[in-house]
Amino acid sequence: YTLNTVDICPVGALTSKDFRFQMRVWFLKETKSVCTSCATGCNIVIGSREEKVYRYTPRENDAVNGPWMCDAGRLNYRWIQREDRLKDVLVRGEKSSWTAALSEIADRLKQAPAGSVAIIASARQTNEELWLLRKLKAKLGAVSDSIERLGEPDRLLVSADKNPNTNGARLTGICFTEMGINLPKIADGIASGKIKTLIVFGDDVTEHGLGADLLGRLETLIVSDILPNETTKLAHYLLPGCAHVEKRGSFTNTKGRVQRFMQAIQPPGDARAEWDFLHDLVFNVSGKDGFLTIEGLFNEMAKDVPAFNDLTWAALGDA
């Protein structure tokens, strides 16, 4: 928590080595957001300029983090500008367009027999994205799950749960109370040939019991992620997603508080907010439409998910 001293130093004598001499503070655009390093969901301000993030600083919310945040969360932004970010839509290794890829995927999913599809969705996806995946799950009769991420907690702000939206995954119905309980079932389904299509959002499943040999048995592997990994290398359809600083949405933190965050910068290349292309995919598969904005999507979700009933995007406010 040492970098909090920079925020409270009354004369500016204490500075962060990470941010020092990088950018004049008065040039930065400030965007209200939340930290995604763990389930606490500390409120933050993103400092950015010309589509580059320069720093995170804590934003006061007495119900969550007060005016503080941990050093690890504060510095967890450099990966966003990595050179190897996924930027292109790929179909069987060849560059494609969103329209062509989503049309092909929709056709395959519409023809998939009930029970032949599985979905693994990261609890780093937003409430809205998980809800859209749940709608796909219901339409396809799919089995679904999320992967648990655990680390060292402290007695202050750091949670042992390293997913920012575990509660969101549970409340929207993507996973059961115990995360990962369906992974062996999915692995067995692929091995037996029952599961022929796997949809993966934001996880490297090769690290969780679904190795390259198993994934190689699939007829269709649809993967969306931000950075390359062993799962993205094997994808028949690769859909580049966004970091949370590049889109709007909401998370449900460890105490059940629903918090929204705003977009600070634009995504690179053809990368696109997951909720945006998921909406198109769900429409293509199910024919159901009705929301073109994140506000409309959130409000639609709130009507459908009991835990979110009576919430609206506008009423969430900044806290």
Coordinates of C-alpha atoms in Angstrom, one line a residue:
Y1 CA 0.0 0.0 0.0
T2 CA 3.1 2.3 -0.2
L3 CA 1.9 4.2 -3.3
N4 CA -1.0 5.6 -1.3
T5 CA 1.6 8.0 0.2
V6 CA 1.8 9.7 -3.2
D7 CA -1.9 10.5 -3.0
I8 CA -1.7 12.0 0.4
C9 CA 1.6 13.8 0.2
P10 CA 0.5 17.5 0.7
V11 CA 3.3 19.1 -1.3
G12 CA 3.9 16.6 -4.1
A13 CA 7.4 15.6 -2.8
L14 CA 6.6 11.9 -2.8
T15 CA 6.1 10.6 -6.4
S16 CA 5.6 7.2 -8.0
K17 CA 8.6 5.9 -9.9
D18 CA 6.1 4.2 -12.3
F19 CA 4.4 7.5 -13.3
R20 CA 7.2 10.1 -12.7
F21 CA 8.1 12.1 -15.9
Q22 CA 5.7 10.1 -18.0
M23 CA 2.9 12.7 -18.6
R24 CA 1.8 16.0 -17.2
V25 CA -1.2 15.4 -14.9
W26 CA -3.2 18.2 -16.4
F27 CA -3.0 16.5 -19.9
L28 CA -4.6 13.3 -18.6
K29 CA -8.3 12.4 -19.3
E30 CA -9.8 11.0 -16.1
T31 CA -12.3 8.1 -16.4
K32 CA -14.3 6.6 -13.5
S33 CA -13.8 2.8 -13.3
V34 CA -13.1 -0.1 -10.9
C35 CA -10.0 -2.2 -10.4
T36 CA -10.2 -5.8 -11.8
S37 CA -7.3 -7.3 -9.9
C38 CA -9.5 -9.0 -7.3
A39 CA -13.2 -9.3 -6.2
T40 CA -13.0 -6.3 -3.9
G41 CA -13.6 -3.9 -6.9
C42 CA -11.8 -0.9 -5.6
N43 CA -13.1 2.3 -7.2
I44 CA -10.4 3.9 -9.4
V45 CA -9.7 6.8 -11.8
I46 CA -8.0 5.9 -15.0
G47 CA -5.6 8.5 -16.3
S48 CA -5.2 8.3 -20.1
R49 CA -4.1 10.3 -23.1
E50 CA -4.2 9.6 -26.8
E51 CA -5.5 6.0 -26.3
K52 CA -2.8 5.1 -23.8
V53 CA -3.3 4.4 -20.0
Y54 CA -0.7 6.2 -17.8
R55 CA -1.9 5.4 -14.3
Y56 CA -4.6 4.2 -12.0
T57 CA -5.4 6.1 -8.9
P58 CA -8.0 5.3 -6.1
R59 CA -11.4 6.9 -6.3
E60 CA -13.2 7.4 -3.0
N61 CA -16.0 5.0 -2.1
D62 CA -16.5 4.5 1.7
A63 CA -18.5 1.3 1.0
V64 CA -15.7 -0.4 -0.8
N65 CA -12.2 1.0 -0.6
G66 CA -12.4 4.4 1.1
P67 CA -9.7 6.5 -0.6
W68 CA -7.1 3.7 -0.9
M69 CA -6.0 0.9 -3.1
C70 CA -3.2 -1.7 -3.1
D71 CA 0.0 -1.3 -5.1
A72 CA -0.6 -4.5 -7.2
G73 CA -4.0 -3.2 -8.4
R74 CA -2.6 0.3 -9.0
L75 CA 0.1 -1.1 -11.3
N76 CA -2.0 -3.7 -13.1
Y77 CA -2.4 -1.8 -16.4
R78 CA 0.8 -2.2 -18.4
W79 CA -0.4 -5.4 -20.1
I80 CA -3.1 -3.4 -21.8
Q81 CA -0.5 -1.9 -24.2
R82 CA 1.3 -5.1 -24.9
E83 CA 2.5 -5.4 -28.5
D84 CA 1.1 -9.0 -28.8
R85 CA -2.5 -7.9 -28.1
L86 CA -5.1 -9.9 -30.2
K87 CA -6.3 -7.4 -32.8
D88 CA -7.6 -9.5 -35.7
V89 CA -10.6 -11.7 -36.3
L90 CA -9.3 -15.1 -37.4
V91 CA -11.2 -17.9 -39.0
R92 CA -9.1 -21.1 -39.1
G93 CA -6.0 -19.1 -38.9
E94 CA -6.9 -16.6 -41.7
K95 CA -7.8 -13.0 -41.2
S96 CA -11.5 -12.4 -41.5
S97 CA -14.2 -9.9 -40.7
W98 CA -16.7 -9.7 -37.8
T99 CA -19.6 -10.1 -40.1
A100 CA -18.3 -13.2 -41.8
A101 CA -17.0 -14.8 -38.6
L102 CA -20.2 -14.2 -36.6
S103 CA -22.4 -15.4 -39.5
E104 CA -20.4 -18.7 -39.8
I105 CA -20.4 -19.2 -36.0
A106 CA -24.2 -18.6 -35.9
D107 CA -24.8 -21.1 -38.6
R108 CA -22.8 -23.7 -36.8
L109 CA -24.5 -23.1 -33.5
K110 CA -28.0 -23.2 -35.0
Q111 CA -27.2 -26.7 -36.4
A112 CA -25.6 -28.0 -33.2
P113 CA -27.6 -30.8 -31.5
A114 CA -28.8 -30.0 -28.0
G115 CA -26.1 -31.0 -25.5
S116 CA -23.3 -30.9 -28.0
V117 CA -22.1 -27.4 -27.0
A118 CA -20.2 -26.3 -23.8
I119 CA -19.3 -22.8 -22.7
I120 CA -16.5 -21.7 -20.4
A121 CA -16.8 -18.0 -19.5
S122 CA -14.3 -16.2 -17.4
A123 CA -15.5 -14.4 -14.3
R124 CA -13.5 -11.4 -15.6
Q125 CA -16.3 -10.8 -18.1
T126 CA -18.9 -8.3 -17.2
N127 CA -22.4 -9.0 -15.9
E128 CA -23.9 -8.1 -19.2
E129 CA -21.5 -10.4 -21.2
L130 CA -22.1 -13.3 -18.8
W131 CA -25.9 -12.8 -19.2
L132 CA -25.7 -12.9 -23.0
L133 CA -23.6 -16.1 -22.8
R134 CA -26.3 -17.5 -20.4
K135 CA -28.9 -16.8 -23.1
L136 CA -26.7 -18.7 -25.6
K137 CA -26.4 -21.5 -23.1
A138 CA -30.2 -21.7 -22.7
K139 CA -30.8 -21.7 -26.5
L140 CA -28.3 -24.4 -27.1
G141 CA -28.9 -26.6 -24.1
A142 CA -25.2 -26.2 -23.3
V143 CA -23.3 -27.0 -20.1
S144 CA -21.3 -24.1 -18.8
D145 CA -18.7 -23.1 -16.1
S146 CA -16.2 -20.5 -14.9
I147 CA -12.7 -21.0 -13.6
E148 CA -11.7 -20.1 -10.1
R149 CA -8.7 -17.9 -9.5
L150 CA -7.3 -17.8 -6.0
G151 CA -4.4 -15.9 -4.4
E152 CA -3.2 -14.5 -1.1
P153 CA -5.6 -12.2 0.7
D154 CA -4.8 -9.6 3.3
R155 CA -7.0 -8.1 6.1
L156 CA -7.4 -4.8 4.2
L157 CA -8.5 -4.6 0.6
V158 CA -7.0 -7.6 -1.2
S159 CA -9.4 -10.5 -1.7
A160 CA -8.3 -14.1 -2.1
D161 CA -10.7 -14.2 -5.2
K162 CA -8.7 -12.9 -8.1
N163 CA -11.8 -12.7 -10.4
P164 CA -13.5 -9.3 -10.4
N165 CA -16.9 -10.8 -11.1
T166 CA -17.3 -14.2 -9.5
N167 CA -20.7 -13.1 -8.1
G168 CA -21.8 -12.0 -11.5
A169 CA -20.9 -15.4 -13.0
R170 CA -23.0 -17.1 -10.3
L171 CA -26.0 -14.7 -10.4
T172 CA -26.3 -14.8 -14.2
G173 CA -26.2 -18.6 -14.1
I174 CA -23.0 -19.3 -16.0
C175 CA -21.5 -21.3 -13.1
F176 CA -22.8 -23.1 -10.0
T177 CA -22.0 -22.0 -6.4
E178 CA -18.8 -23.9 -6.7
M179 CA -16.8 -22.7 -9.7
G180 CA -15.1 -25.3 -11.8
I181 CA -17.5 -28.1 -10.8
N182 CA -18.5 -28.7 -14.5
L183 CA -15.0 -28.7 -16.0
P184 CA -14.5 -32.5 -15.6
K185 CA -17.9 -33.0 -17.1
I186 CA -16.9 -30.9 -20.1
A187 CA -13.6 -32.7 -20.5
D188 CA -15.3 -36.1 -20.4
G189 CA -17.9 -34.9 -22.9
I190 CA -15.2 -33.8 -25.4
A191 CA -13.3 -37.1 -24.8
S192 CA -16.4 -39.2 -25.5
G193 CA -17.4 -37.1 -28.5
K194 CA -20.7 -35.9 -27.0
I195 CA -19.4 -32.3 -26.8
K196 CA -18.4 -31.2 -30.3
T197 CA -18.3 -27.4 -29.9
L198 CA -16.6 -25.4 -27.1
I199 CA -17.0 -21.7 -26.6
V200 CA -14.3 -20.1 -24.4
F201 CA -14.3 -16.5 -23.2
G202 CA -11.3 -15.1 -21.4
D203 CA -9.6 -18.2 -20.1
D204 CA -6.7 -20.4 -21.1
V205 CA -8.4 -23.8 -20.6
T206 CA -5.3 -25.7 -21.4
E207 CA -4.1 -24.8 -17.9
H208 CA -7.3 -26.3 -16.3
G209 CA -7.5 -29.9 -17.6
L210 CA -8.5 -29.3 -21.2
G211 CA -5.2 -29.9 -22.9
A212 CA -4.3 -29.4 -26.6
D213 CA -5.0 -33.1 -27.4
L214 CA -8.5 -32.8 -26.0
L215 CA -9.3 -29.5 -27.7
G216 CA -8.0 -31.1 -30.9
R217 CA -11.0 -33.5 -30.9
L218 CA -13.5 -30.7 -31.2
E219 CA -15.3 -29.9 -34.4
T220 CA -15.5 -26.2 -33.5
L221 CA -13.5 -24.2 -31.0
I222 CA -14.7 -20.6 -30.6
V223 CA -12.4 -18.4 -28.5
S224 CA -12.5 -14.8 -27.4
D225 CA -9.6 -13.3 -25.5
I226 CA -7.4 -10.3 -25.1
L227 CA -3.9 -11.8 -25.1
P228 CA -2.5 -14.9 -26.9
N229 CA -2.3 -18.2 -25.1
E230 CA -2.3 -21.9 -25.8
T231 CA -6.1 -22.0 -26.2
T232 CA -6.2 -19.0 -28.7
K233 CA -3.6 -20.8 -30.8
L234 CA -6.0 -23.8 -31.3
A235 CA -9.1 -21.7 -32.0
H236 CA -11.1 -22.3 -35.2
Y237 CA -12.7 -18.9 -34.6
L238 CA -10.7 -16.3 -32.7
L239 CA -12.6 -13.1 -31.6
P240 CA -10.4 -10.3 -30.2
G241 CA -12.0 -8.8 -27.0
C242 CA -11.4 -5.7 -24.9
A243 CA -9.7 -4.8 -21.7
H244 CA -12.2 -3.3 -19.3
V245 CA -10.7 0.2 -19.8
E246 CA -11.8 -0.1 -23.5
K247 CA -15.5 -0.7 -22.9
R248 CA -18.4 0.0 -20.5
G249 CA -20.1 -2.5 -18.3
S250 CA -20.6 -3.6 -14.7
F251 CA -19.2 -6.1 -12.2
T252 CA -20.7 -7.5 -9.0
N253 CA -18.0 -7.4 -6.2
T254 CA -17.4 -9.9 -3.4
K255 CA -20.0 -8.1 -1.2
G256 CA -22.7 -8.1 -3.9
R257 CA -22.3 -4.5 -4.8
V258 CA -23.0 -3.9 -8.5
Q259 CA -20.6 -1.3 -9.9
R260 CA -20.4 0.2 -13.4
F261 CA -17.3 1.4 -15.1
M262 CA -16.7 3.7 -18.1
Q263 CA -14.6 3.5 -21.3
A264 CA -11.3 5.3 -21.1
I265 CA -9.6 4.4 -24.4
Q266 CA -10.4 2.7 -27.8
P267 CA -9.5 -0.9 -28.3
P268 CA -6.6 -1.7 -30.8
G269 CA -7.2 -3.1 -34.3
D270 CA -10.5 -5.0 -34.8
A271 CA -10.8 -5.8 -31.1
R272 CA -14.4 -5.2 -30.0
A273 CA -16.3 -5.1 -26.7
E274 CA -17.5 -8.7 -25.9
W275 CA -21.0 -7.6 -25.1
D276 CA -21.3 -5.8 -28.5
F277 CA -20.5 -8.8 -30.6
L278 CA -22.2 -11.3 -28.3
H279 CA -25.4 -9.3 -28.8
D280 CA -25.0 -9.8 -32.5
L281 CA -24.3 -13.5 -32.1
V282 CA -27.3 -14.1 -29.7
F283 CA -29.5 -12.2 -32.2
N284 CA -28.2 -14.3 -35.1
V285 CA -28.8 -17.6 -33.2
S286 CA -32.0 -16.9 -31.4
G287 CA -33.5 -14.0 -33.4
K288 CA -34.1 -12.0 -30.2
D289 CA -33.0 -8.4 -30.2
G290 CA -33.9 -5.3 -28.3
F291 CA -30.8 -3.5 -27.0
L292 CA -28.1 -1.6 -28.9
T293 CA -26.5 0.2 -26.0
I294 CA -24.9 -1.0 -22.7
E295 CA -27.7 0.9 -20.8
G296 CA -30.4 -1.0 -22.7
L297 CA -28.6 -4.3 -22.2
F298 CA -28.1 -3.8 -18.5
N299 CA -31.7 -2.8 -18.0
E300 CA -32.9 -5.9 -20.0
M301 CA -30.6 -8.1 -17.9
A302 CA -31.9 -6.5 -14.6
K303 CA -35.5 -7.5 -15.6
D304 CA -34.4 -11.1 -16.3
V305 CA -32.0 -11.9 -13.4
P306 CA -33.8 -11.9 -10.0
A307 CA -30.8 -10.6 -8.1
F308 CA -30.7 -7.5 -10.3
N309 CA -34.4 -6.8 -10.4
D310 CA -35.2 -3.1 -9.8
L311 CA -31.7 -2.0 -10.8
T312 CA -31.2 0.4 -13.7
W313 CA -27.9 1.5 -15.3
A314 CA -28.7 5.2 -14.5
A315 CA -29.6 4.4 -10.9
L316 CA -26.3 2.7 -10.2
G317 CA -24.5 6.0 -10.1
D318 CA -20.7 6.4 -9.8
A319 CA -20.6 4.4 -6.5

